[in-house]
Amino acid sequence: MIPESADVVVVGAGPVGLAVAAGLRLHGHSVAVVDRQAAGANTSRACVIHPRTLEMLDQIGATKRLVDEGLELEEFAVRDADRRLIPVGFAELPTKYPFIVMIPQSDTERILLERLEELGGSVLRPYAATAVTQTVDGAEVTLDSGDVIKAKYVVAADGMNSTVRELAGLRMPGNTLQLSCSLIDVRVDGGLPLDEVALYFSNEGLLVVAPLPDGSFRLVAEVHDAPEHPDAAYAQQLLIDRGPRKTSPKVTEVVWGSRFRIHERVADEYRAGRILLAGDAAHTHSPAGGQGMNLGLRDAVTLADALSVALTRGDEADLDAYATNSRAEAVRVIGLAHRLTRLANLPRPLRQVRNTIVGLAGRQQKVQVKFAKQLAGFPER
């Protein structure tokens, strides 16, 4: 049943929206989560959770289950075929979680939904927000069903093409790169490591290979024209052209595949009065480095805490701090992903020179540690 009012309306029930809602329920606030989809995600999409994100999700009681169900990895490497250019280890980082967790986004969403339901929350489906009107002391969200929910605040967690962001008049300028991304989950007959995420800088372009908990592997390739439905032959050719040479992994099955365009965008502002942006509604970028969902989840926990302070004390200073600081972190992360993408797509004659220089730099421990902290989410720690 759709409530007439709630402290906060969250539009979008992906990982970010669910995490915001769980955080608000943990603080004791009423929250209405609405989503236009009839059911949650059942594909893997984003599949890595970094150390700083694990720390923050611990605050809402979700991390243990994510770790238990996921695959813990302590190693990441930038490679050129069989040669390690930059070995990156997480084991010695100053954190309670010195590893990354590989877990399909569908499982992440399920775990976050379970946590929200434990805290007394739920998701209203399928309902789309069609109008948002701000009042002196709150906002009203109109759904496509004709129902109206009154709230103190509204969170736009409805993705890159956010309706709520547009309704709030917030801009998200940026670029669409002349590249598309191929995401493919495959099963292979040996030849790929189970204990490492590898980012290959090859002459043909970038390829990420990452193991998943069920024994399959995620392939992410930046290409000029990704197929809508990649098959085993396509995935095999990516590994031949861009992956390891000595082990010759053989693709036996494509579990799932997708494609998308690469956008680099960040909202000019994260707040318009009672409306706040989070996740892809606020920022989007290249998948290089696996930062997108992580950045959004950190948005979510920070925003839930800030909203709780505003609702409890009437003090919106933390909301303003969220809008400023989270945007600054997004700019940093987008910069990291942009540099990796640009480096991976240098003109072909420069790519071997690039790999030589990257390999020399990657021998230095300070470079390895700096890169590890950037990926982990705490570059200044």
mmCIF file of N, CA and C in Angstrom, residues 102-232:
data_model
loop_
_atom_site.group_PDB
_atom_site.id
_atom_site.type_symbol
_atom_site.label_atom_id
_atom_site.label_comp_id
_atom_site.label_asym_id
_atom_site.label_seq_id
_atom_site.Cartn_x
_atom_site.Cartn_y
_atom_site.Cartn_z
ATOM 1 N N MET A 102 34.337 -9.728 -4.958
ATOM 2 C CA MET A 102 33.670 -9.927 -6.240
ATOM 3 C C MET A 102 32.304 -10.558 -5.964
ATOM 4 N N ILE A 103 31.256 -9.862 -6.387
ATOM 5 C CA ILE A 103 29.903 -10.370 -6.174
ATOM 6 C C ILE A 103 28.985 -9.720 -7.204
ATOM 7 N N PRO A 104 28.136 -10.487 -7.887
ATOM 8 C CA PRO A 104 27.250 -9.897 -8.895
ATOM 9 C C PRO A 104 26.324 -8.848 -8.283
ATOM 10 N N GLN A 105 25.996 -7.830 -9.059
ATOM 11 C CA GLN A 105 25.129 -6.768 -8.565
ATOM 12 C C GLN A 105 23.764 -7.302 -8.125
ATOM 13 N N SER A 106 23.279 -8.322 -8.794
ATOM 14 C CA SER A 106 21.989 -8.895 -8.394
ATOM 15 C C SER A 106 22.037 -9.407 -6.967
ATOM 16 N N ASP A 107 23.159 -10.003 -6.565
ATOM 17 C CA ASP A 107 23.305 -10.478 -5.188
ATOM 18 C C ASP A 107 23.468 -9.314 -4.218
ATOM 19 N N THR A 108 24.206 -8.288 -4.646
ATOM 20 C CA THR A 108 24.350 -7.101 -3.803
ATOM 21 C C THR A 108 22.984 -6.475 -3.532
ATOM 22 N N GLU A 109 22.160 -6.356 -4.577
ATOM 23 C CA GLU A 109 20.825 -5.783 -4.407
ATOM 24 C C GLU A 109 19.968 -6.655 -3.497
ATOM 25 N N ARG A 110 20.056 -7.968 -3.676
ATOM 26 C CA ARG A 110 19.260 -8.867 -2.832
ATOM 27 C C ARG A 110 19.646 -8.729 -1.360
ATOM 28 N N ILE A 111 20.932 -8.657 -1.091
ATOM 29 C CA ILE A 111 21.403 -8.542 0.294
ATOM 30 C C ILE A 111 20.976 -7.210 0.900
ATOM 31 N N LEU A 112 21.067 -6.139 0.128
ATOM 32 C CA LEU A 112 20.652 -4.833 0.630
ATOM 33 C C LEU A 112 19.141 -4.784 0.843
ATOM 34 N N LEU A 113 18.377 -5.427 -0.039
ATOM 35 C CA LEU A 113 16.926 -5.487 0.133
ATOM 36 C C LEU A 113 16.573 -6.288 1.386
ATOM 37 N N GLU A 114 17.250 -7.407 1.596
ATOM 38 C CA GLU A 114 17.010 -8.194 2.801
ATOM 39 C C GLU A 114 17.288 -7.372 4.052
ATOM 40 N N ARG A 115 18.356 -6.586 4.012
ATOM 41 C CA ARG A 115 18.680 -5.754 5.172
ATOM 42 C C ARG A 115 17.607 -4.688 5.377
ATOM 43 N N LEU A 116 17.150 -4.073 4.291
ATOM 44 C CA LEU A 116 16.091 -3.074 4.395
ATOM 45 C C LEU A 116 14.822 -3.685 4.985
ATOM 46 N N GLU A 117 14.473 -4.869 4.534
ATOM 47 C CA GLU A 117 13.265 -5.521 5.046
ATOM 48 C C GLU A 117 13.413 -5.905 6.512
ATOM 49 N N GLU A 118 14.604 -6.314 6.914
ATOM 50 C CA GLU A 118 14.850 -6.600 8.340
ATOM 51 C C GLU A 118 14.605 -5.362 9.199
ATOM 52 N N LEU A 119 14.879 -4.208 8.618
ATOM 53 C CA LEU A 119 14.722 -2.949 9.337
ATOM 54 C C LEU A 119 13.323 -2.364 9.196
ATOM 55 N N GLY A 120 12.412 -3.123 8.578
ATOM 56 C CA GLY A 120 11.027 -2.705 8.472
ATOM 57 C C GLY A 120 10.676 -1.958 7.199
ATOM 58 N N GLY A 121 11.594 -1.923 6.238
ATOM 59 C CA GLY A 121 11.340 -1.222 4.989
ATOM 60 C C GLY A 121 10.909 -2.158 3.882
ATOM 61 N N SER A 122 10.528 -1.581 2.744
ATOM 62 C CA SER A 122 10.128 -2.370 1.577
ATOM 63 C C SER A 122 10.253 -1.495 0.338
ATOM 64 N N VAL A 123 10.022 -2.103 -0.833
ATOM 65 C CA VAL A 123 10.074 -1.380 -2.098
ATOM 66 C C VAL A 123 8.698 -1.431 -2.748
ATOM 67 N N LEU A 124 8.224 -0.282 -3.190
ATOM 68 C CA LEU A 124 6.942 -0.179 -3.889
ATOM 69 C C LEU A 124 7.199 -0.288 -5.391
ATOM 70 N N ARG A 125 6.634 -1.324 -6.045
ATOM 71 C CA ARG A 125 6.838 -1.574 -7.472
ATOM 72 C C ARG A 125 5.503 -1.857 -8.148
ATOM 73 N N PRO A 126 5.403 -1.667 -9.455
ATOM 74 C CA PRO A 126 6.246 -0.789 -10.282
ATOM 75 C C PRO A 126 5.602 0.599 -10.341
ATOM 76 N N TYR A 127 6.261 1.562 -9.796
ATOM 77 C CA TYR A 127 5.758 2.941 -9.777
ATOM 78 C C TYR A 127 6.869 3.893 -10.217
ATOM 79 N N ALA A 128 6.531 4.799 -11.096
ATOM 80 C CA ALA A 128 7.486 5.806 -11.566
ATOM 81 C C ALA A 128 7.082 7.166 -11.027
ATOM 82 N N ALA A 129 8.079 7.959 -10.640
ATOM 83 C CA ALA A 129 7.816 9.342 -10.232
ATOM 84 C C ALA A 129 7.603 10.181 -11.487
ATOM 85 N N THR A 130 6.507 10.912 -11.531
ATOM 86 C CA THR A 130 6.198 11.740 -12.700
ATOM 87 C C THR A 130 6.263 13.233 -12.403
ATOM 88 N N ALA A 131 6.220 13.585 -11.120
ATOM 89 C CA ALA A 131 6.308 14.998 -10.744
ATOM 90 C C ALA A 131 6.825 15.107 -9.318
ATOM 91 N N VAL A 132 7.607 16.148 -9.066
ATOM 92 C CA VAL A 132 8.083 16.461 -7.722
ATOM 93 C C VAL A 132 7.862 17.950 -7.489
ATOM 94 N N THR A 133 7.117 18.266 -6.450
ATOM 95 C CA THR A 133 6.829 19.658 -6.122
ATOM 96 C C THR A 133 7.372 19.970 -4.738
ATOM 97 N N GLN A 134 8.200 20.996 -4.635
ATOM 98 C CA GLN A 134 8.750 21.374 -3.343
ATOM 99 C C GLN A 134 7.822 22.366 -2.645
ATOM 100 N N THR A 135 7.703 22.175 -1.340
ATOM 101 C CA THR A 135 6.905 23.068 -0.506
ATOM 102 C C THR A 135 7.822 23.761 0.493
ATOM 103 N N VAL A 136 7.251 24.560 1.368
ATOM 104 C CA VAL A 136 8.053 25.288 2.355
ATOM 105 C C VAL A 136 8.820 24.337 3.267
ATOM 106 N N ASP A 137 8.179 23.249 3.661
ATOM 107 C CA ASP A 137 8.809 22.344 4.627
ATOM 108 C C ASP A 137 8.962 20.922 4.110
ATOM 109 N N GLY A 138 8.928 20.736 2.802
ATOM 110 C CA GLY A 138 9.091 19.388 2.286
ATOM 111 C C GLY A 138 8.903 19.303 0.787
ATOM 112 N N ALA A 139 8.390 18.156 0.339
ATOM 113 C CA ALA A 139 8.173 17.939 -1.090
ATOM 114 C C ALA A 139 7.051 16.933 -1.278
ATOM 115 N N GLU A 140 6.451 16.952 -2.445
ATOM 116 C CA GLU A 140 5.415 15.994 -2.797
ATOM 117 C C GLU A 140 5.824 15.274 -4.080
ATOM 118 N N VAL A 141 5.780 13.953 -4.024
ATOM 119 C CA VAL A 141 6.150 13.131 -5.177
ATOM 120 C C VAL A 141 4.889 12.505 -5.751
ATOM 121 N N THR A 142 4.612 12.797 -7.014
ATOM 122 C CA THR A 142 3.461 12.216 -7.706
ATOM 123 C C THR A 142 3.910 11.006 -8.513
ATOM 124 N N LEU A 143 3.196 9.905 -8.357
ATOM 125 C CA LEU A 143 3.536 8.672 -9.061
ATOM 126 C C LEU A 143 2.639 8.496 -10.287
ATOM 127 N N ASP A 144 3.055 7.616 -11.180
ATOM 128 C CA ASP A 144 2.266 7.391 -12.394
ATOM 129 C C ASP A 144 0.925 6.736 -12.105
ATOM 130 N N SER A 145 0.736 6.270 -10.897
ATOM 131 C CA SER A 145 -0.551 5.716 -10.475
ATOM 132 C C SER A 145 -1.534 6.808 -10.072
ATOM 133 N N GLY A 146 -1.019 8.047 -9.950
ATOM 134 C CA GLY A 146 -1.834 9.151 -9.476
ATOM 135 C C GLY A 146 -1.685 9.417 -7.994
ATOM 136 N N ASP A 147 -1.065 8.490 -7.271
ATOM 137 C CA ASP A 147 -0.831 8.677 -5.843
ATOM 138 C C ASP A 147 0.199 9.773 -5.612
ATOM 139 N N VAL A 148 0.069 10.453 -4.475
ATOM 140 C CA VAL A 148 1.015 11.498 -4.085
ATOM 141 C C VAL A 148 1.557 11.173 -2.693
ATOM 142 N N ILE A 149 2.886 11.194 -2.555
ATOM 143 C CA ILE A 149 3.516 10.945 -1.262
ATOM 144 C C ILE A 149 4.171 12.241 -0.777
ATOM 145 N N LYS A 150 3.791 12.677 0.417
ATOM 146 C CA LYS A 150 4.404 13.857 1.013
ATOM 147 C C LYS A 150 5.634 13.436 1.824
ATOM 148 N N ALA A 151 6.717 14.201 1.703
ATOM 149 C CA ALA A 151 7.952 13.849 2.403
ATOM 150 C C ALA A 151 8.710 15.099 2.811
ATOM 151 N N LYS A 152 9.617 14.915 3.743
ATOM 152 C CA LYS A 152 10.500 16.017 4.117
ATOM 153 C C LYS A 152 11.611 16.190 3.080
ATOM 154 N N TYR A 153 12.091 15.038 2.534
ATOM 155 C CA TYR A 153 13.159 15.078 1.535
ATOM 156 C C TYR A 153 12.919 13.993 0.490
ATOM 157 N N VAL A 154 13.511 14.205 -0.684
ATOM 158 C CA VAL A 154 13.434 13.232 -1.781
ATOM 159 C C VAL A 154 14.849 12.921 -2.248
ATOM 160 N N VAL A 155 15.148 11.639 -2.410
ATOM 161 C CA VAL A 155 16.455 11.207 -2.911
ATOM 162 C C VAL A 155 16.286 10.662 -4.324
ATOM 163 N N ALA A 156 17.014 11.231 -5.266
ATOM 164 C CA ALA A 156 17.030 10.740 -6.637
ATOM 165 C C ALA A 156 18.133 9.694 -6.766
ATOM 166 N N ALA A 157 17.720 8.433 -6.801
ATOM 167 C CA ALA A 157 18.655 7.324 -7.007
ATOM 168 C C ALA A 157 18.175 6.521 -8.211
ATOM 169 N N ASP A 158 17.660 7.251 -9.195
ATOM 170 C CA ASP A 158 17.020 6.613 -10.348
ATOM 171 C C ASP A 158 17.883 6.611 -11.602
ATOM 172 N N GLY A 159 19.201 6.582 -11.417
ATOM 173 C CA GLY A 159 20.100 6.292 -12.525
ATOM 174 C C GLY A 159 20.526 7.482 -13.359
ATOM 175 N N MET A 160 21.345 7.184 -14.374
ATOM 176 C CA MET A 160 21.956 8.228 -15.194
ATOM 177 C C MET A 160 20.912 9.110 -15.871
ATOM 178 N N ASN A 161 19.807 8.519 -16.303
ATOM 179 C CA ASN A 161 18.749 9.288 -16.966
ATOM 180 C C ASN A 161 17.662 9.685 -15.972
ATOM 181 N N SER A 162 18.088 10.113 -14.806
ATOM 182 C CA SER A 162 17.205 10.396 -13.682
ATOM 183 C C SER A 162 16.070 11.364 -14.023
ATOM 184 N N THR A 163 14.848 10.887 -13.798
ATOM 185 C CA THR A 163 13.671 11.745 -13.959
ATOM 186 C C THR A 163 13.632 12.809 -12.869
ATOM 187 N N VAL A 164 13.940 12.407 -11.645
ATOM 188 C CA VAL A 164 13.867 13.344 -10.514
ATOM 189 C C VAL A 164 14.899 14.464 -10.677
ATOM 190 N N ARG A 165 16.090 14.124 -11.150
ATOM 191 C CA ARG A 165 17.101 15.161 -11.377
ATOM 192 C C ARG A 165 16.586 16.181 -12.391
ATOM 193 N N GLU A 166 16.001 15.690 -13.448
ATOM 194 C CA GLU A 166 15.471 16.592 -14.470
ATOM 195 C C GLU A 166 14.337 17.456 -13.911
ATOM 196 N N LEU A 167 13.460 16.842 -13.144
ATOM 197 C CA LEU A 167 12.350 17.587 -12.551
ATOM 198 C C LEU A 167 12.844 18.663 -11.584
ATOM 199 N N ALA A 168 13.996 18.386 -10.936
ATOM 200 C CA ALA A 168 14.565 19.348 -9.992
ATOM 201 C C ALA A 168 15.340 20.457 -10.686
ATOM 202 N N GLY A 169 15.545 20.317 -12.002
ATOM 203 C CA GLY A 169 16.280 21.333 -12.744
ATOM 204 C C GLY A 169 17.782 21.279 -12.545
ATOM 205 N N LEU A 170 18.288 20.119 -12.131
ATOM 206 C CA LEU A 170 19.728 19.959 -11.922
ATOM 207 C C LEU A 170 20.375 19.409 -13.199
ATOM 208 N N ARG A 171 21.488 20.008 -13.601
ATOM 209 C CA ARG A 171 22.184 19.617 -14.827
ATOM 210 C C ARG A 171 23.277 18.602 -14.521
ATOM 211 N N MET A 172 23.524 17.703 -15.476
ATOM 212 C CA MET A 172 24.645 16.771 -15.362
ATOM 213 C C MET A 172 25.410 16.778 -16.680
ATOM 214 N N PRO A 173 26.204 17.818 -16.902
ATOM 215 C CA PRO A 173 26.935 17.930 -18.167
ATOM 216 C C PRO A 173 28.112 16.962 -18.227
ATOM 217 N N GLY A 174 28.644 16.777 -19.412
ATOM 218 C CA GLY A 174 29.800 15.915 -19.575
ATOM 219 C C GLY A 174 29.941 15.447 -20.999
ATOM 220 N N ASN A 175 30.659 14.349 -21.168
ATOM 221 C CA ASN A 175 30.975 13.839 -22.498
ATOM 222 C C ASN A 175 30.501 12.408 -22.668
ATOM 223 N N THR A 176 30.183 12.058 -23.911
ATOM 224 C CA THR A 176 29.967 10.673 -24.291
ATOM 225 C C THR A 176 31.138 10.278 -25.184
ATOM 226 N N LEU A 177 31.925 9.299 -24.715
ATOM 227 C CA LEU A 177 33.128 8.917 -25.451
ATOM 228 C C LEU A 177 32.769 8.125 -26.705
ATOM 229 N N GLN A 178 33.661 8.162 -27.669
ATOM 230 C CA GLN A 178 33.477 7.395 -28.899
ATOM 231 C C GLN A 178 33.906 5.950 -28.689
ATOM 232 N N LEU A 179 33.477 5.418 -27.574
ATOM 233 C CA LEU A 179 33.781 4.036 -27.212
ATOM 234 C C LEU A 179 32.522 3.430 -26.608
ATOM 235 N N SER A 180 32.371 2.139 -26.784
ATOM 236 C CA SER A 180 31.320 1.432 -26.054
ATOM 237 C C SER A 180 31.998 0.349 -25.219
ATOM 238 N N CYS A 181 31.239 -0.203 -24.314
ATOM 239 C CA CYS A 181 31.778 -1.231 -23.430
ATOM 240 C C CYS A 181 31.025 -2.526 -23.632
ATOM 241 N N SER A 182 31.778 -3.608 -23.715
ATOM 242 C CA SER A 182 31.214 -4.940 -23.790
ATOM 243 C C SER A 182 31.393 -5.593 -22.431
ATOM 244 N N LEU A 183 30.295 -6.005 -21.813
ATOM 245 C CA LEU A 183 30.327 -6.750 -20.555
ATOM 246 C C LEU A 183 29.882 -8.177 -20.847
ATOM 247 N N ILE A 184 30.730 -9.138 -20.493
ATOM 248 C CA ILE A 184 30.416 -10.536 -20.801
ATOM 249 C C ILE A 184 30.829 -11.405 -19.619
ATOM 250 N N ASP A 185 29.910 -12.216 -19.117
ATOM 251 C CA ASP A 185 30.245 -13.224 -18.116
ATOM 252 C C ASP A 185 30.395 -14.555 -18.844
ATOM 253 N N VAL A 186 31.564 -15.166 -18.679
ATOM 254 C CA VAL A 186 31.865 -16.387 -19.427
ATOM 255 C C VAL A 186 32.350 -17.491 -18.497
ATOM 256 N N ARG A 187 32.218 -18.703 -18.977
ATOM 257 C CA ARG A 187 32.884 -19.849 -18.348
ATOM 258 C C ARG A 187 34.011 -20.270 -19.279
ATOM 259 N N VAL A 188 35.129 -20.640 -18.671
ATOM 260 C CA VAL A 188 36.300 -20.999 -19.461
ATOM 261 C C VAL A 188 36.837 -22.347 -19.022
ATOM 262 N N ASP A 189 37.538 -22.974 -19.930
ATOM 263 C CA ASP A 189 38.215 -24.241 -19.640
ATOM 264 C C ASP A 189 39.653 -23.917 -19.256
ATOM 265 N N GLY A 190 39.853 -23.452 -18.002
ATOM 266 C CA GLY A 190 41.181 -23.144 -17.492
ATOM 267 C C GLY A 190 41.780 -21.902 -18.126
ATOM 268 N N GLY A 191 42.988 -21.544 -17.657
ATOM 269 C CA GLY A 191 43.772 -20.490 -18.286
ATOM 270 C C GLY A 191 43.636 -19.105 -17.698
ATOM 271 N N LEU A 192 42.690 -18.896 -16.768
ATOM 272 C CA LEU A 192 42.536 -17.586 -16.138
ATOM 273 C C LEU A 192 42.677 -17.734 -14.625
ATOM 274 N N PRO A 193 43.382 -16.812 -13.965
ATOM 275 C CA PRO A 193 43.605 -16.929 -12.518
ATOM 276 C C PRO A 193 42.328 -16.669 -11.721
ATOM 277 N N LEU A 194 42.165 -17.413 -10.634
ATOM 278 C CA LEU A 194 41.005 -17.269 -9.762
ATOM 279 C C LEU A 194 41.257 -16.314 -8.599
ATOM 280 N N ASP A 195 42.484 -15.817 -8.489
ATOM 281 C CA ASP A 195 42.845 -15.024 -7.311
ATOM 282 C C ASP A 195 43.259 -13.590 -7.645
ATOM 283 N N GLU A 196 42.892 -13.103 -8.831
ATOM 284 C CA GLU A 196 43.364 -11.781 -9.258
ATOM 285 C C GLU A 196 42.386 -11.149 -10.234
ATOM 286 N N VAL A 197 42.214 -9.832 -10.102
ATOM 287 C CA VAL A 197 41.556 -9.045 -11.144
ATOM 288 C C VAL A 197 42.661 -8.457 -12.009
ATOM 289 N N ALA A 198 42.564 -8.633 -13.306
ATOM 290 C CA ALA A 198 43.605 -8.154 -14.216
ATOM 291 C C ALA A 198 43.040 -7.130 -15.184
ATOM 292 N N LEU A 199 43.768 -6.040 -15.342
ATOM 293 C CA LEU A 199 43.447 -5.013 -16.329
ATOM 294 C C LEU A 199 44.540 -5.064 -17.388
ATOM 295 N N TYR A 200 44.182 -5.502 -18.585
ATOM 296 C CA TYR A 200 45.159 -5.701 -19.654
ATOM 297 C C TYR A 200 45.262 -4.447 -20.525
ATOM 298 N N PHE A 201 46.478 -3.920 -20.627
ATOM 299 C CA PHE A 201 46.805 -2.867 -21.586
ATOM 300 C C PHE A 201 47.406 -3.547 -22.811
ATOM 301 N N SER A 202 46.586 -3.825 -23.802
ATOM 302 C CA SER A 202 47.089 -4.528 -24.987
ATOM 303 C C SER A 202 47.121 -3.579 -26.172
ATOM 304 N N ASN A 203 47.737 -4.027 -27.250
ATOM 305 C CA ASN A 203 47.741 -3.237 -28.481
ATOM 306 C C ASN A 203 46.338 -3.060 -29.047
ATOM 307 N N GLU A 204 45.461 -4.029 -28.777
ATOM 308 C CA GLU A 204 44.098 -3.981 -29.301
ATOM 309 C C GLU A 204 43.156 -3.144 -28.445
ATOM 310 N N GLY A 205 43.568 -2.855 -27.212
ATOM 311 C CA GLY A 205 42.703 -2.072 -26.330
ATOM 312 C C GLY A 205 42.612 -2.673 -24.940
ATOM 313 N N LEU A 206 41.782 -2.056 -24.115
ATOM 314 C CA LEU A 206 41.670 -2.458 -22.708
ATOM 315 C C LEU A 206 40.772 -3.678 -22.549
ATOM 316 N N LEU A 207 41.169 -4.567 -21.631
ATOM 317 C CA LEU A 207 40.343 -5.711 -21.244
ATOM 318 C C LEU A 207 40.522 -5.948 -19.754
ATOM 319 N N VAL A 208 39.407 -6.039 -19.034
ATOM 320 C CA VAL A 208 39.429 -6.417 -17.621
ATOM 321 C C VAL A 208 38.927 -7.849 -17.515
ATOM 322 N N VAL A 209 39.648 -8.655 -16.753
ATOM 323 C CA VAL A 209 39.235 -10.043 -16.499
ATOM 324 C C VAL A 209 39.143 -10.228 -14.991
ATOM 325 N N ALA A 210 37.972 -10.629 -14.513
ATOM 326 C CA ALA A 210 37.767 -10.759 -13.071
ATOM 327 C C ALA A 210 36.993 -12.032 -12.753
ATOM 328 N N PRO A 211 37.453 -12.814 -11.784
ATOM 329 C CA PRO A 211 36.724 -14.024 -11.395
ATOM 330 C C PRO A 211 35.482 -13.675 -10.573
ATOM 331 N N LEU A 212 34.445 -14.483 -10.708
ATOM 332 C CA LEU A 212 33.204 -14.316 -9.944
ATOM 333 C C LEU A 212 33.007 -15.521 -9.018
ATOM 334 N N PRO A 213 32.166 -15.381 -8.007
ATOM 335 C CA PRO A 213 32.038 -16.439 -7.000
ATOM 336 C C PRO A 213 31.610 -17.797 -7.538
ATOM 337 N N ASP A 214 30.867 -17.833 -8.647
ATOM 338 C CA ASP A 214 30.378 -19.117 -9.169
ATOM 339 C C ASP A 214 31.356 -19.799 -10.117
ATOM 340 N N GLY A 215 32.577 -19.247 -10.227
ATOM 341 C CA GLY A 215 33.582 -19.845 -11.097
ATOM 342 C C GLY A 215 33.616 -19.271 -12.494
ATOM 343 N N SER A 216 32.655 -18.414 -12.835
ATOM 344 C CA SER A 216 32.690 -17.737 -14.131
ATOM 345 C C SER A 216 33.610 -16.529 -14.055
ATOM 346 N N PHE A 217 33.788 -15.844 -15.189
ATOM 347 C CA PHE A 217 34.665 -14.678 -15.246
ATOM 348 C C PHE A 217 33.946 -13.519 -15.930
ATOM 349 N N ARG A 218 34.148 -12.338 -15.408
ATOM 350 C CA ARG A 218 33.637 -11.123 -16.039
ATOM 351 C C ARG A 218 34.708 -10.580 -16.976
ATOM 352 N N LEU A 219 34.326 -10.339 -18.219
ATOM 353 C CA LEU A 219 35.174 -9.659 -19.186
ATOM 354 C C LEU A 219 34.575 -8.286 -19.449
ATOM 355 N N VAL A 220 35.382 -7.258 -19.372
ATOM 356 C CA VAL A 220 34.963 -5.899 -19.706
ATOM 357 C C VAL A 220 35.940 -5.370 -20.739
ATOM 358 N N ALA A 221 35.449 -5.023 -21.914
ATOM 359 C CA ALA A 221 36.316 -4.541 -22.989
ATOM 360 C C ALA A 221 35.782 -3.230 -23.535
ATOM 361 N N GLU A 222 36.667 -2.253 -23.668
ATOM 362 C CA GLU A 222 36.303 -1.003 -24.318
ATOM 363 C C GLU A 222 36.564 -1.153 -25.810
ATOM 364 N N VAL A 223 35.494 -1.032 -26.589
ATOM 365 C CA VAL A 223 35.583 -1.245 -28.042
ATOM 366 C C VAL A 223 34.810 -0.130 -28.750
ATOM 367 N N HIS A 224 34.956 -0.056 -30.057
ATOM 368 C CA HIS A 224 34.272 1.008 -30.786
ATOM 369 C C HIS A 224 32.830 0.655 -31.124
ATOM 370 N N ASP A 225 32.526 -0.623 -31.240
ATOM 371 C CA ASP A 225 31.162 -1.007 -31.588
ATOM 372 C C ASP A 225 30.848 -2.359 -30.956
ATOM 373 N N ALA A 226 30.429 -2.342 -29.715
ATOM 374 C CA ALA A 226 30.158 -3.585 -28.996
ATOM 375 C C ALA A 226 28.884 -4.237 -29.515
ATOM 376 N N PRO A 227 28.884 -5.560 -29.665
ATOM 377 C CA PRO A 227 27.664 -6.250 -30.108
ATOM 378 C C PRO A 227 26.620 -6.267 -28.996
ATOM 379 N N GLU A 228 25.366 -6.245 -29.395
ATOM 380 C CA GLU A 228 24.284 -6.265 -28.405
ATOM 381 C C GLU A 228 24.244 -7.596 -27.665
ATOM 382 N N HIS A 229 24.499 -8.682 -28.389
ATOM 383 C CA HIS A 229 24.465 -10.017 -27.788
ATOM 384 C C HIS A 229 25.783 -10.737 -28.094
ATOM 385 N N PRO A 230 26.819 -10.500 -27.307
ATOM 386 C CA PRO A 230 28.122 -11.128 -27.579
ATOM 387 C C PRO A 230 28.050 -12.647 -27.422
ATOM 388 N N ASP A 231 28.675 -13.359 -28.343
ATOM 389 C CA ASP A 231 28.676 -14.820 -28.258
ATOM 390 C C ASP A 231 30.047 -15.319 -27.821
ATOM 391 N N ALA A 232 30.183 -16.639 -27.726
ATOM 392 C CA ALA A 232 31.424 -17.236 -27.247
ATOM 393 C C ALA A 232 32.600 -16.913 -28.167
#
